[in-house]
Amino acid sequence: MRRFFCVLLAVALLAAAPLAHGAGWGNVKGKFLYDGTPPTPGALSITKDKEYCGKFSLVDERLVVNPDNKGIANVVVMLYVRRGKKVNVHPDLKKASGSVELDNNHCRFDPHIAFVRTGQELVIKNSDTI
């Protein structure tokens, strides 16, 4: 399965290379798919605030797979740049806009992944009553 993801990412990068070279900027698109039958998420063992958090059907969300198309959620791809090498940022993305919110709601953080740019405000809040 790991080999499949590496091949998928390589194909996406190769397909985007001509676009990036011609226009100076490019986009990378891809999908991470689970090969085979995804495991059923197991129930979490609640050890803290059992009276409150026990009301929710909390499951292990380390691997979230869409049952319809087998797409894997919450995947992060990182572009490695050598130390000391300048990274060009598209002008539209240079200015941070708005804030990014991470909320603890029903004893789970949402969203699981948030992208925050330099200069952007990160708001961490707890909507639970505990």
Short mmCIF file of N, CA and C in Angstrom, two decimals:
data_model
loop_
_atom_site.label_atom_id
_atom_site.label_comp_id
_atom_site.label_asym_id
_atom_site.label_seq_id
_atom_site.Cartn_x
_atom_site.Cartn_y
_atom_site.Cartn_z
N MET A 1 0.82 -1.18 0.00
CA MET A 1 0.00 0.00 0.00
C MET A 1 0.88 1.25 0.00
N ARG A 2 1.96 1.24 0.76
CA ARG A 2 2.84 2.40 0.80
C ARG A 2 3.43 2.67 -0.58
N ARG A 3 3.78 1.60 -1.30
CA ARG A 3 4.33 1.76 -2.64
C ARG A 3 3.30 2.42 -3.55
N PHE A 4 2.03 2.05 -3.40
CA PHE A 4 0.96 2.63 -4.21
C PHE A 4 0.88 4.14 -4.00
N PHE A 5 0.97 4.59 -2.75
CA PHE A 5 0.91 6.02 -2.46
C PHE A 5 2.10 6.76 -3.05
N CYS A 6 3.28 6.15 -2.96
CA CYS A 6 4.48 6.78 -3.52
C CYS A 6 4.37 6.92 -5.03
N VAL A 7 3.86 5.88 -5.68
CA VAL A 7 3.69 5.93 -7.14
C VAL A 7 2.66 6.98 -7.51
N LEU A 8 1.56 7.03 -6.77
CA LEU A 8 0.52 8.02 -7.04
C LEU A 8 1.06 9.44 -6.90
N LEU A 9 1.82 9.69 -5.86
CA LEU A 9 2.38 11.01 -5.65
C LEU A 9 3.39 11.35 -6.74
N ALA A 10 4.22 10.40 -7.13
CA ALA A 10 5.21 10.63 -8.18
C ALA A 10 4.53 10.97 -9.50
N VAL A 11 3.47 10.25 -9.84
CA VAL A 11 2.73 10.52 -11.08
C VAL A 11 2.13 11.92 -11.03
N ALA A 12 1.57 12.29 -9.88
CA ALA A 12 0.97 13.63 -9.76
C ALA A 12 2.02 14.71 -9.92
N LEU A 13 3.17 14.52 -9.32
CA LEU A 13 4.24 15.52 -9.43
C LEU A 13 4.77 15.62 -10.85
N LEU A 14 4.94 14.48 -11.51
CA LEU A 14 5.42 14.50 -12.89
C LEU A 14 4.41 15.15 -13.83
N ALA A 15 3.14 14.89 -13.58
CA ALA A 15 2.11 15.48 -14.43
C ALA A 15 2.04 16.99 -14.25
N ALA A 16 2.34 17.47 -13.06
CA ALA A 16 2.27 18.90 -12.79
C ALA A 16 3.52 19.65 -13.21
N ALA A 17 4.62 18.95 -13.42
CA ALA A 17 5.90 19.61 -13.74
C ALA A 17 5.83 20.50 -14.98
N PRO A 18 5.26 20.04 -16.11
CA PRO A 18 5.20 20.93 -17.28
C PRO A 18 4.37 22.18 -17.02
N LEU A 19 3.31 22.06 -16.24
CA LEU A 19 2.48 23.23 -15.94
C LEU A 19 3.26 24.24 -15.11
N ALA A 20 3.99 23.75 -14.13
CA ALA A 20 4.75 24.65 -13.26
C ALA A 20 5.85 25.35 -14.03
N HIS A 21 6.51 24.65 -14.93
CA HIS A 21 7.61 25.23 -15.68
C HIS A 21 7.10 26.29 -16.66
N GLY A 22 6.00 25.99 -17.35
CA GLY A 22 5.49 26.90 -18.37
C GLY A 22 4.93 28.19 -17.80
N ALA A 23 4.20 28.12 -16.72
CA ALA A 23 3.54 29.29 -16.17
C ALA A 23 4.29 29.89 -14.98
N GLY A 24 5.29 29.21 -14.51
CA GLY A 24 6.01 29.68 -13.33
C GLY A 24 5.42 29.16 -12.03
N TRP A 25 4.20 28.70 -12.08
CA TRP A 25 3.52 28.14 -10.91
C TRP A 25 2.76 26.90 -11.35
N GLY A 26 2.46 26.04 -10.43
CA GLY A 26 1.72 24.83 -10.78
C GLY A 26 0.89 24.34 -9.61
N ASN A 27 0.06 23.40 -9.90
CA ASN A 27 -0.78 22.77 -8.89
C ASN A 27 -0.51 21.29 -8.89
N VAL A 28 -0.57 20.70 -7.73
CA VAL A 28 -0.43 19.26 -7.60
C VAL A 28 -1.75 18.74 -7.06
N LYS A 29 -2.32 17.79 -7.76
CA LYS A 29 -3.57 17.18 -7.32
C LYS A 29 -3.36 15.68 -7.25
N GLY A 30 -3.98 15.06 -6.31
CA GLY A 30 -3.88 13.62 -6.18
C GLY A 30 -4.90 13.13 -5.17
N LYS A 31 -5.07 11.83 -5.14
CA LYS A 31 -5.97 11.20 -4.18
C LYS A 31 -5.21 10.08 -3.52
N PHE A 32 -5.41 9.96 -2.24
CA PHE A 32 -4.85 8.84 -1.50
C PHE A 32 -5.99 7.87 -1.25
N LEU A 33 -5.84 6.67 -1.80
CA LEU A 33 -6.89 5.66 -1.71
C LEU A 33 -6.40 4.47 -0.90
N TYR A 34 -7.30 3.88 -0.14
CA TYR A 34 -6.98 2.70 0.64
C TYR A 34 -7.12 1.49 -0.26
N ASP A 35 -6.09 0.69 -0.34
CA ASP A 35 -6.08 -0.51 -1.18
C ASP A 35 -6.56 -1.69 -0.35
N GLY A 36 -7.72 -2.21 -0.67
CA GLY A 36 -8.27 -3.33 0.09
C GLY A 36 -9.46 -2.89 0.91
N THR A 37 -9.82 -3.71 1.86
CA THR A 37 -10.95 -3.41 2.72
C THR A 37 -10.45 -2.62 3.94
N PRO A 38 -10.94 -1.41 4.11
CA PRO A 38 -10.47 -0.61 5.25
C PRO A 38 -10.93 -1.21 6.57
N PRO A 39 -10.11 -1.05 7.60
CA PRO A 39 -10.51 -1.57 8.92
C PRO A 39 -11.66 -0.76 9.50
N THR A 40 -12.45 -1.40 10.31
CA THR A 40 -13.54 -0.71 11.00
C THR A 40 -12.94 0.05 12.18
N PRO A 41 -13.24 1.34 12.28
CA PRO A 41 -12.69 2.11 13.40
C PRO A 41 -13.16 1.54 14.74
N GLY A 42 -12.22 1.34 15.64
CA GLY A 42 -12.56 0.81 16.95
C GLY A 42 -12.99 1.92 17.90
N ALA A 43 -13.76 1.55 18.89
CA ALA A 43 -14.21 2.51 19.90
C ALA A 43 -13.02 2.92 20.76
N LEU A 44 -13.01 4.20 21.14
CA LEU A 44 -11.95 4.70 22.02
C LEU A 44 -12.28 4.35 23.47
N SER A 45 -11.26 4.05 24.21
CA SER A 45 -11.41 3.81 25.64
C SER A 45 -11.32 5.16 26.34
N ILE A 46 -12.42 5.61 26.88
CA ILE A 46 -12.47 6.91 27.53
C ILE A 46 -11.92 6.78 28.95
N THR A 47 -10.86 7.52 29.24
CA THR A 47 -10.23 7.45 30.56
C THR A 47 -10.36 8.76 31.33
N LYS A 48 -10.68 9.83 30.66
CA LYS A 48 -10.83 11.15 31.31
C LYS A 48 -12.25 11.66 31.06
N ASP A 49 -12.80 12.31 32.05
CA ASP A 49 -14.14 12.91 31.92
C ASP A 49 -15.15 11.93 31.36
N LYS A 50 -15.16 10.72 31.92
CA LYS A 50 -16.02 9.64 31.41
C LYS A 50 -17.50 10.01 31.41
N GLU A 51 -17.92 10.73 32.44
CA GLU A 51 -19.34 11.07 32.55
C GLU A 51 -19.79 11.94 31.38
N TYR A 52 -18.94 12.86 30.95
CA TYR A 52 -19.29 13.74 29.83
C TYR A 52 -18.95 13.09 28.49
N CYS A 53 -17.71 12.68 28.31
CA CYS A 53 -17.26 12.16 27.01
C CYS A 53 -17.85 10.79 26.69
N GLY A 54 -18.27 10.06 27.72
CA GLY A 54 -18.88 8.75 27.48
C GLY A 54 -20.21 8.83 26.76
N LYS A 55 -20.80 10.03 26.70
CA LYS A 55 -22.09 10.21 26.00
C LYS A 55 -21.94 10.14 24.49
N PHE A 56 -20.71 10.30 24.00
CA PHE A 56 -20.48 10.36 22.56
C PHE A 56 -19.87 9.05 22.07
N SER A 57 -20.21 8.66 20.88
CA SER A 57 -19.65 7.43 20.30
C SER A 57 -18.32 7.78 19.66
N LEU A 58 -17.28 7.88 20.47
CA LEU A 58 -15.97 8.26 19.97
C LEU A 58 -15.22 7.05 19.44
N VAL A 59 -14.68 7.20 18.23
CA VAL A 59 -13.94 6.10 17.61
C VAL A 59 -12.53 6.58 17.27
N ASP A 60 -11.64 5.64 17.07
CA ASP A 60 -10.26 5.92 16.68
C ASP A 60 -10.27 6.50 15.27
N GLU A 61 -9.82 7.74 15.13
CA GLU A 61 -9.84 8.42 13.83
C GLU A 61 -8.44 8.63 13.26
N ARG A 62 -7.49 7.78 13.67
CA ARG A 62 -6.14 7.90 13.10
C ARG A 62 -6.13 7.57 11.62
N LEU A 63 -7.03 6.68 11.19
CA LEU A 63 -7.19 6.35 9.77
C LEU A 63 -8.67 6.48 9.45
N VAL A 64 -9.01 7.47 8.61
CA VAL A 64 -10.40 7.70 8.21
C VAL A 64 -10.50 7.43 6.72
N VAL A 65 -11.31 6.44 6.35
CA VAL A 65 -11.47 6.04 4.95
C VAL A 65 -12.93 6.20 4.56
N ASN A 66 -13.17 6.89 3.44
CA ASN A 66 -14.52 7.04 2.90
C ASN A 66 -14.96 5.68 2.37
N PRO A 67 -16.05 5.11 2.87
CA PRO A 67 -16.47 3.78 2.42
C PRO A 67 -16.93 3.74 0.97
N ASP A 68 -17.34 4.89 0.41
CA ASP A 68 -17.83 4.91 -0.96
C ASP A 68 -16.71 4.87 -2.00
N ASN A 69 -15.65 5.67 -1.79
CA ASN A 69 -14.59 5.73 -2.80
C ASN A 69 -13.21 5.33 -2.26
N LYS A 70 -13.15 4.90 -1.00
CA LYS A 70 -11.92 4.47 -0.33
C LYS A 70 -10.87 5.58 -0.22
N GLY A 71 -11.30 6.83 -0.34
CA GLY A 71 -10.39 7.95 -0.16
C GLY A 71 -9.99 8.10 1.30
N ILE A 72 -8.72 8.38 1.54
CA ILE A 72 -8.20 8.53 2.89
C ILE A 72 -8.25 10.01 3.26
N ALA A 73 -8.84 10.31 4.40
CA ALA A 73 -8.97 11.69 4.87
C ALA A 73 -7.75 12.09 5.69
N ASN A 74 -7.57 13.39 5.81
CA ASN A 74 -6.55 13.97 6.70
C ASN A 74 -5.13 13.58 6.31
N VAL A 75 -4.83 13.62 5.03
CA VAL A 75 -3.49 13.31 4.53
C VAL A 75 -2.74 14.62 4.33
N VAL A 76 -1.49 14.66 4.75
CA VAL A 76 -0.65 15.84 4.57
C VAL A 76 0.52 15.46 3.68
N VAL A 77 0.78 16.27 2.66
CA VAL A 77 1.93 16.08 1.77
C VAL A 77 2.84 17.27 1.97
N MET A 78 4.11 16.99 2.16
CA MET A 78 5.07 18.06 2.41
C MET A 78 6.08 18.12 1.27
N LEU A 79 6.39 19.31 0.83
CA LEU A 79 7.41 19.52 -0.19
C LEU A 79 8.71 19.86 0.52
N TYR A 80 9.71 19.03 0.33
CA TYR A 80 10.99 19.25 0.98
C TYR A 80 11.84 20.19 0.14
N VAL A 81 12.39 21.19 0.78
CA VAL A 81 13.30 22.14 0.12
C VAL A 81 14.59 22.13 0.92
N ARG A 82 15.70 22.09 0.21
CA ARG A 82 17.00 22.06 0.89
C ARG A 82 17.18 23.26 1.80
N ARG A 83 17.88 23.03 2.88
CA ARG A 83 18.15 24.09 3.85
C ARG A 83 18.90 25.23 3.17
N GLY A 84 18.48 26.44 3.43
CA GLY A 84 19.13 27.61 2.87
C GLY A 84 18.60 28.01 1.50
N LYS A 85 17.79 27.16 0.89
CA LYS A 85 17.24 27.48 -0.42
C LYS A 85 15.95 28.29 -0.22
N LYS A 86 15.82 29.37 -0.98
CA LYS A 86 14.65 30.24 -0.86
C LYS A 86 13.43 29.57 -1.47
N VAL A 87 12.32 29.67 -0.77
CA VAL A 87 11.06 29.12 -1.25
C VAL A 87 10.22 30.27 -1.78
N ASN A 88 9.85 30.20 -3.04
CA ASN A 88 8.97 31.21 -3.62
C ASN A 88 7.53 30.87 -3.28
N VAL A 89 6.79 31.88 -2.88
CA VAL A 89 5.38 31.71 -2.54
C VAL A 89 4.56 32.50 -3.55
N HIS A 90 3.50 31.88 -4.05
CA HIS A 90 2.63 32.55 -5.01
C HIS A 90 2.10 33.84 -4.38
N PRO A 91 2.06 34.93 -5.14
CA PRO A 91 1.61 36.22 -4.59
C PRO A 91 0.24 36.16 -3.92
N ASP A 92 -0.66 35.33 -4.45
CA ASP A 92 -2.00 35.23 -3.86
C ASP A 92 -1.97 34.60 -2.46
N LEU A 93 -0.90 33.88 -2.15
CA LEU A 93 -0.82 33.17 -0.88
C LEU A 93 0.10 33.85 0.13
N LYS A 94 0.72 34.94 -0.25
CA LYS A 94 1.68 35.59 0.64
C LYS A 94 0.99 36.22 1.85
N LYS A 95 -0.18 36.79 1.65
CA LYS A 95 -0.88 37.46 2.74
C LYS A 95 -1.83 36.47 3.41
N ALA A 96 -1.69 36.34 4.71
CA ALA A 96 -2.60 35.48 5.46
C ALA A 96 -3.94 36.19 5.61
N SER A 97 -5.01 35.44 5.44
CA SER A 97 -6.33 36.06 5.58
C SER A 97 -7.15 35.28 6.61
N GLY A 98 -7.79 36.02 7.49
CA GLY A 98 -8.66 35.39 8.48
C GLY A 98 -7.90 34.59 9.51
N SER A 99 -8.65 33.94 10.37
CA SER A 99 -8.05 33.11 11.39
C SER A 99 -8.42 31.65 11.14
N VAL A 100 -7.66 30.77 11.75
CA VAL A 100 -7.92 29.33 11.65
C VAL A 100 -8.36 28.87 13.03
N GLU A 101 -9.45 28.12 13.07
CA GLU A 101 -10.01 27.70 14.36
C GLU A 101 -9.88 26.19 14.55
N LEU A 102 -9.42 25.81 15.72
CA LEU A 102 -9.33 24.41 16.14
C LEU A 102 -10.21 24.28 17.37
N ASP A 103 -11.24 23.46 17.28
CA ASP A 103 -12.25 23.40 18.34
C ASP A 103 -12.33 22.00 18.94
N ASN A 104 -12.34 21.94 20.26
CA ASN A 104 -12.60 20.68 20.96
C ASN A 104 -14.11 20.64 21.18
N ASN A 105 -14.79 19.79 20.41
CA ASN A 105 -16.24 19.71 20.44
C ASN A 105 -16.65 18.25 20.54
N HIS A 106 -17.46 17.93 21.53
CA HIS A 106 -17.87 16.54 21.80
C HIS A 106 -16.66 15.64 22.02
N CYS A 107 -15.69 16.17 22.75
CA CYS A 107 -14.49 15.43 23.17
C CYS A 107 -13.61 14.99 22.01
N ARG A 108 -13.63 15.74 20.93
CA ARG A 108 -12.73 15.47 19.80
C ARG A 108 -12.39 16.81 19.14
N PHE A 109 -11.17 16.90 18.62
CA PHE A 109 -10.75 18.12 17.96
C PHE A 109 -11.23 18.13 16.51
N ASP A 110 -11.72 19.28 16.08
CA ASP A 110 -12.19 19.44 14.71
C ASP A 110 -11.73 20.80 14.22
N PRO A 111 -11.07 20.87 13.10
CA PRO A 111 -10.68 19.77 12.22
C PRO A 111 -9.46 19.03 12.76
N HIS A 112 -9.21 17.86 12.20
CA HIS A 112 -8.03 17.08 12.61
C HIS A 112 -6.76 17.72 12.08
N ILE A 113 -6.85 18.36 10.93
CA ILE A 113 -5.68 19.00 10.32
C ILE A 113 -6.07 20.42 9.94
N ALA A 114 -5.22 21.37 10.28
CA ALA A 114 -5.46 22.76 9.91
C ALA A 114 -4.16 23.35 9.38
N PHE A 115 -4.27 24.12 8.33
CA PHE A 115 -3.10 24.78 7.74
C PHE A 115 -3.09 26.24 8.18
N VAL A 116 -2.00 26.63 8.80
CA VAL A 116 -1.86 27.98 9.31
C VAL A 116 -0.61 28.58 8.70
N ARG A 117 -0.76 29.76 8.09
CA ARG A 117 0.39 30.43 7.48
C ARG A 117 1.01 31.41 8.46
N THR A 118 2.24 31.76 8.20
CA THR A 118 2.94 32.75 9.01
C THR A 118 2.11 34.03 9.05
N GLY A 119 1.91 34.56 10.23
CA GLY A 119 1.13 35.79 10.38
C GLY A 119 -0.35 35.56 10.56
N GLN A 120 -0.79 34.33 10.41
CA GLN A 120 -2.21 34.03 10.55
C GLN A 120 -2.52 33.66 12.00
N GLU A 121 -3.69 34.02 12.47
CA GLU A 121 -4.08 33.74 13.85
C GLU A 121 -4.65 32.33 13.96
N LEU A 122 -4.20 31.60 14.99
CA LEU A 122 -4.73 30.27 15.30
C LEU A 122 -5.56 30.40 16.57
N VAL A 123 -6.86 30.08 16.46
CA VAL A 123 -7.76 30.15 17.60
C VAL A 123 -8.04 28.72 18.06
N ILE A 124 -7.67 28.41 19.29
CA ILE A 124 -7.94 27.09 19.86
C ILE A 124 -9.01 27.28 20.92
N LYS A 125 -10.13 26.57 20.74
CA LYS A 125 -11.22 26.76 21.68
C LYS A 125 -11.80 25.43 22.14
N ASN A 126 -12.56 25.47 23.21
CA ASN A 126 -13.20 24.29 23.76
C ASN A 126 -14.69 24.56 23.85
N SER A 127 -15.46 23.96 22.95
CA SER A 127 -16.91 24.15 22.94
C SER A 127 -17.60 23.22 23.94
N ASP A 128 -16.87 22.26 24.50
CA ASP A 128 -17.45 21.37 25.49
C ASP A 128 -17.64 22.12 26.81
N THR A 129 -18.53 21.62 27.63
CA THR A 129 -18.82 22.29 28.89
C THR A 129 -17.93 21.82 30.03
N ILE A 130 -16.91 21.05 29.72
CA ILE A 130 -15.99 20.57 30.77
C ILE A 130 -14.68 21.32 30.70
#
